[in-house]
PDB file of C-alpha atoms in Angstrom:
ATOM      1  CA  UNK A 294      31.036  33.908  14.799  1.00  0.00           C
ATOM      2  CA  UNK A 295      32.467  34.772  18.453  1.00  0.00           C
ATOM      3  CA  UNK A 296      35.852  33.489  19.795  1.00  0.00           C
ATOM      4  CA  UNK A 297      35.884  31.117  22.512  1.00  0.00           C
ATOM      5  CA  UNK A 298      32.221  30.256  22.260  1.00  0.00           C
ATOM      6  CA  UNK A 299      32.073  26.279  22.072  1.00  0.00           C
ATOM      7  CA  UNK A 300      30.790  25.432  18.431  1.00  0.00           C
ATOM      8  CA  UNK A 301      28.000  23.664  19.424  1.00  0.00           C
ATOM      9  CA  UNK A 302      26.527  26.406  21.369  1.00  0.00           C
ATOM     10  CA  UNK A 303      23.641  27.865  18.582  1.00  0.00           C
ATOM     11  CA  UNK A 304      22.976  31.298  18.615  1.00  0.00           C
ATOM     12  CA  UNK A 305      19.457  30.401  19.911  1.00  0.00           C
ATOM     13  CA  UNK A 306      21.016  28.599  22.391  1.00  0.00           C
ATOM     14  CA  UNK A 307      23.114  31.315  23.846  1.00  0.00           C
ATOM     15  CA  UNK A 308      20.778  33.922  23.763  1.00  0.00           C
ATOM     16  CA  UNK A 309      18.830  31.646  26.122  1.00  0.00           C
ATOM     17  CA  UNK A 310      21.842  30.736  28.576  1.00  0.00           C
ATOM     18  CA  UNK A 311      22.336  34.603  28.442  1.00  0.00           C
ATOM     19  CA  UNK A 312      18.822  35.524  29.615  1.00  0.00           C
ATOM     20  CA  UNK A 313      19.056  33.083  32.183  1.00  0.00           C
ATOM     21  CA  UNK A 314      19.402  34.946  35.792  1.00  0.00           C
ATOM     22  CA  UNK A 315      20.972  33.294  38.828  1.00  0.00           C
ATOM     23  CA  UNK A 316      18.619  30.312  40.087  1.00  0.00           C
ATOM     24  CA  UNK A 317      17.209  29.651  36.842  1.00  0.00           C
ATOM     25  CA  UNK A 318      17.292  25.763  35.841  1.00  0.00           C
ATOM     26  CA  UNK A 319      18.440  24.413  32.341  1.00  0.00           C
ATOM     27  CA  UNK A 320      16.765  21.009  31.137  1.00  0.00           C
ATOM     28  CA  UNK A 321      19.136  18.989  28.928  1.00  0.00           C
ATOM     29  CA  UNK A 322      16.664  15.947  27.692  1.00  0.00           C
ATOM     30  CA  UNK A 323      17.409  12.878  25.892  1.00  0.00           C
ATOM     31  CA  UNK A 324      15.090  11.912  22.849  1.00  0.00           C
ATOM     32  CA  UNK A 325      12.506  10.230  24.835  1.00  0.00           C
ATOM     33  CA  UNK A 326      11.411  13.276  27.017  1.00  0.00           C
ATOM     34  CA  UNK A 327       8.129  14.939  26.191  1.00  0.00           C
ATOM     35  CA  UNK A 328       9.981  18.698  25.609  1.00  0.00           C
ATOM     36  CA  UNK A 329       7.222  20.646  24.146  1.00  0.00           C
ATOM     37  CA  UNK A 330       4.610  19.053  26.321  1.00  0.00           C
ATOM     38  CA  UNK A 331       6.433  20.486  29.710  1.00  0.00           C
ATOM     39  CA  UNK A 332       8.037  23.864  28.584  1.00  0.00           C
ATOM     40  CA  UNK A 333       7.129  26.010  25.887  1.00  0.00           C
ATOM     41  CA  UNK A 334      11.046  27.170  25.638  1.00  0.00           C
ATOM     42  CA  UNK A 335      12.633  24.370  23.732  1.00  0.00           C
ATOM     43  CA  UNK A 336      15.454  24.473  21.513  1.00  0.00           C
ATOM     44  CA  UNK A 337      16.044  21.549  19.412  1.00  0.00           C
ATOM     45  CA  UNK A 338      19.441  19.484  19.059  1.00  0.00           C
ATOM     46  CA  UNK A 339      18.265  16.412  17.704  1.00  0.00           C
ATOM     47  CA  UNK A 340      22.067  15.378  16.194  1.00  0.00           C
ATOM     48  CA  UNK A 341      23.724  15.835  19.724  1.00  0.00           C
ATOM     49  CA  UNK A 342      23.951  13.693  22.731  1.00  0.00           C
ATOM     50  CA  UNK A 343      23.623  15.131  26.208  1.00  0.00           C
ATOM     51  CA  UNK A 344      27.436  15.056  27.248  1.00  0.00           C
ATOM     52  CA  UNK A 345      29.204  16.809  24.450  1.00  0.00           C
ATOM     53  CA  UNK A 346      26.300  19.427  24.868  1.00  0.00           C
ATOM     54  CA  UNK A 347      26.374  19.889  28.775  1.00  0.00           C
ATOM     55  CA  UNK A 348      30.724  20.148  28.294  1.00  0.00           C
ATOM     56  CA  UNK A 349      30.044  22.867  26.419  1.00  0.00           C
ATOM     57  CA  UNK A 350      27.388  24.637  27.973  1.00  0.00           C
ATOM     58  CA  UNK A 351      29.474  24.454  31.458  1.00  0.00           C
ATOM     59  CA  UNK A 352      32.152  26.291  29.658  1.00  0.00           C
ATOM     60  CA  UNK A 353      29.686  29.412  29.485  1.00  0.00           C
ATOM     61  CA  UNK A 354      27.672  28.444  32.711  1.00  0.00           C
ATOM     62  CA  UNK A 355      28.595  28.663  36.183  1.00  0.00           C
ATOM     63  CA  UNK A 356      26.620  26.300  39.026  1.00  0.00           C
ATOM     64  CA  UNK A 357      24.399  27.628  42.078  1.00  0.00           C
ATOM     65  CA  UNK A 358      26.820  27.450  44.947  1.00  0.00           C
ATOM     66  CA  UNK A 359      23.978  29.168  47.110  1.00  0.00           C
ATOM     67  CA  UNK A 360      21.654  26.238  46.256  1.00  0.00           C
ATOM     68  CA  UNK A 361      21.518  23.132  48.280  1.00  0.00           C
ATOM     69  CA  UNK A 362      21.354  21.047  44.969  1.00  0.00           C
ATOM     70  CA  UNK A 363      22.992  22.117  41.306  1.00  0.00           C
ATOM     71  CA  UNK A 364      21.823  19.011  39.491  1.00  0.00           C
ATOM     72  CA  UNK A 365      18.849  17.140  39.538  1.00  0.00           C
ATOM     73  CA  UNK A 366      18.524  13.614  37.453  1.00  0.00           C
ATOM     74  CA  UNK A 367      15.150  11.768  36.644  1.00  0.00           C
ATOM     75  CA  UNK A 368      15.992   8.445  38.821  1.00  0.00           C
ATOM     76  CA  UNK A 369      15.372   5.126  37.966  1.00  0.00           C
ATOM     77  CA  UNK A 370      11.808   3.888  38.006  1.00  0.00           C
ATOM     78  CA  UNK A 371      10.839   1.440  40.963  1.00  0.00           C
ATOM     79  CA  UNK A 372      11.321  -1.936  39.406  1.00  0.00           C
ATOM     80  CA  UNK A 373      13.586  -0.936  36.354  1.00  0.00           C
ATOM     81  CA  UNK A 374      16.656  -2.599  36.951  1.00  0.00           C
ATOM     82  CA  UNK A 375      18.707  -0.421  34.180  1.00  0.00           C
ATOM     83  CA  UNK A 376      21.903   0.697  35.156  1.00  0.00           C
ATOM     84  CA  UNK A 377      22.598   4.421  33.793  1.00  0.00           C
ATOM     85  CA  UNK A 378      26.314   4.477  32.607  1.00  0.00           C
ATOM     86  CA  UNK A 379      25.490   8.126  31.311  1.00  0.00           C
ATOM     87  CA  UNK A 380      25.355   9.084  34.936  1.00  0.00           C
ATOM     88  CA  UNK A 381      29.461   8.494  35.224  1.00  0.00           C
ATOM     89  CA  UNK A 382      29.667  10.556  32.308  1.00  0.00           C
ATOM     90  CA  UNK A 383      28.080  13.684  33.738  1.00  0.00           C
ATOM     91  CA  UNK A 384      29.851  13.008  37.331  1.00  0.00           C
ATOM     92  CA  UNK A 385      33.375  13.612  34.903  1.00  0.00           C
ATOM     93  CA  UNK A 386      32.236  16.413  32.753  1.00  0.00           C
ATOM     94  CA  UNK A 387      30.751  17.919  36.697  1.00  0.00           C
ATOM     95  CA  UNK A 388      34.144  17.957  38.195  1.00  0.00           C
ATOM     96  CA  UNK A 389      36.287  18.598  34.846  1.00  0.00           C
ATOM     97  CA  UNK A 390      34.193  21.863  35.067  1.00  0.00           C
ATOM     98  CA  UNK A 391      35.379  22.937  38.262  1.00  0.00           C
ATOM     99  CA  UNK A 392      31.975  24.097  39.796  1.00  0.00           C
ATOM    100  CA  UNK A 393      30.578  22.539  43.391  1.00  0.00           C
ATOM    101  CA  UNK A 394      27.897  20.477  42.770  1.00  0.00           C
ATOM    102  CA  UNK A 395      25.260  18.390  44.828  1.00  0.00           C
ATOM    103  CA  UNK A 396      23.179  16.184  42.910  1.00  0.00           C
ATOM    104  CA  UNK A 397      19.618  15.348  43.409  1.00  0.00           C
ATOM    105  CA  UNK A 398      17.591  12.535  42.061  1.00  0.00           C
ATOM    106  CA  UNK A 399      14.132  12.635  41.489  1.00  0.00           C
ATOM    107  CA  UNK A 400      11.032  10.840  40.784  1.00  0.00           C
ATOM    108  CA  UNK A 401      10.287  10.723  37.190  1.00  0.00           C
ATOM    109  CA  UNK A 402       6.999  13.163  37.552  1.00  0.00           C
ATOM    110  CA  UNK A 403       8.826  14.988  40.049  1.00  0.00           C
ATOM    111  CA  UNK A 404      11.565  15.573  37.347  1.00  0.00           C
ATOM    112  CA  UNK A 405       8.480  16.334  34.960  1.00  0.00           C
ATOM    113  CA  UNK A 406       6.877  18.959  37.166  1.00  0.00           C
ATOM    114  CA  UNK A 407      10.528  20.697  37.469  1.00  0.00           C
ATOM    115  CA  UNK A 408      10.883  20.775  33.880  1.00  0.00           C
ATOM    116  CA  UNK A 409       7.579  22.560  33.777  1.00  0.00           C
ATOM    117  CA  UNK A 410       9.108  25.249  35.648  1.00  0.00           C
ATOM    118  CA  UNK A 411      12.489  25.617  34.093  1.00  0.00           C
ATOM    119  CA  UNK A 412      13.540  28.632  32.189  1.00  0.00           C
ATOM    120  CA  UNK A 413      14.267  26.352  28.998  1.00  0.00           C
ATOM    121  CA  UNK A 414      14.669  22.519  27.741  1.00  0.00           C
ATOM    122  CA  UNK A 415      17.143  21.720  25.292  1.00  0.00           C
ATOM    123  CA  UNK A 416      15.852  18.677  23.156  1.00  0.00           C
ATOM    124  CA  UNK A 417      18.862  16.418  21.976  1.00  0.00           C
ATOM    125  CA  UNK A 418      18.435  13.202  20.289  1.00  0.00           C
ATOM    126  CA  UNK A 419      20.383  11.629  23.144  1.00  0.00           C
ATOM    127  CA  UNK A 420      19.659   7.844  22.984  1.00  0.00           C
ATOM    128  CA  UNK A 421      20.673   6.720  26.815  1.00  0.00           C
ATOM    129  CA  UNK A 422      18.096   6.140  29.124  1.00  0.00           C
ATOM    130  CA  UNK A 423      17.858   8.127  32.501  1.00  0.00           C
ATOM    131  CA  UNK A 424      20.026  10.535  30.510  1.00  0.00           C
ATOM    132  CA  UNK A 425      17.857  13.718  31.149  1.00  0.00           C
ATOM    133  CA  UNK A 426      19.478  16.715  33.748  1.00  0.00           C
ATOM    134  CA  UNK A 427      18.571  19.744  35.207  1.00  0.00           C
ATOM    135  CA  UNK A 428      21.214  21.883  35.955  1.00  0.00           C
ATOM    136  CA  UNK A 429      20.645  25.272  37.991  1.00  0.00           C
ATOM    137  CA  UNK A 430      22.749  28.312  36.890  1.00  0.00           C
ATOM    138  CA  UNK A 431      24.444  30.478  39.482  1.00  0.00           C
ATOM    139  CA  UNK A 432      26.472  33.803  39.458  1.00  0.00           C
ATOM    140  CA  UNK A 433      29.775  34.785  38.002  1.00  0.00           C
ATOM    141  CA  UNK A 434      32.298  35.793  40.862  1.00  0.00           C
TER     142      UNK A 434
END
């Protein structure tokens, strides 16, 4: 046990967050995301949702203030009328983190390509649609 580490952060995830360097990206994926098909480094968090995990990660993880965009979301597919209310939760979490951020929306296959190049994927049990998010790690100042 360690002090000040959110209890939801497992030793495996803590190791990955520690290994990541400036500019590395982390995918926090919903339950429908093809995590293992796109990335060899996958941490399973099946019993958790994205907002609670993202909140905990942002307590430890600075966002990349030097990049044009620090956050990437999988945009809504053409012809889909679904409105992802989870994005509002993400906005609130990002605001509370105090980290500067800019969001870029990627088409599904662009998102998949970026996920393939990410440092790791955290596969959650999130059931909300369009809940996949990529966050870019910055430096501690």
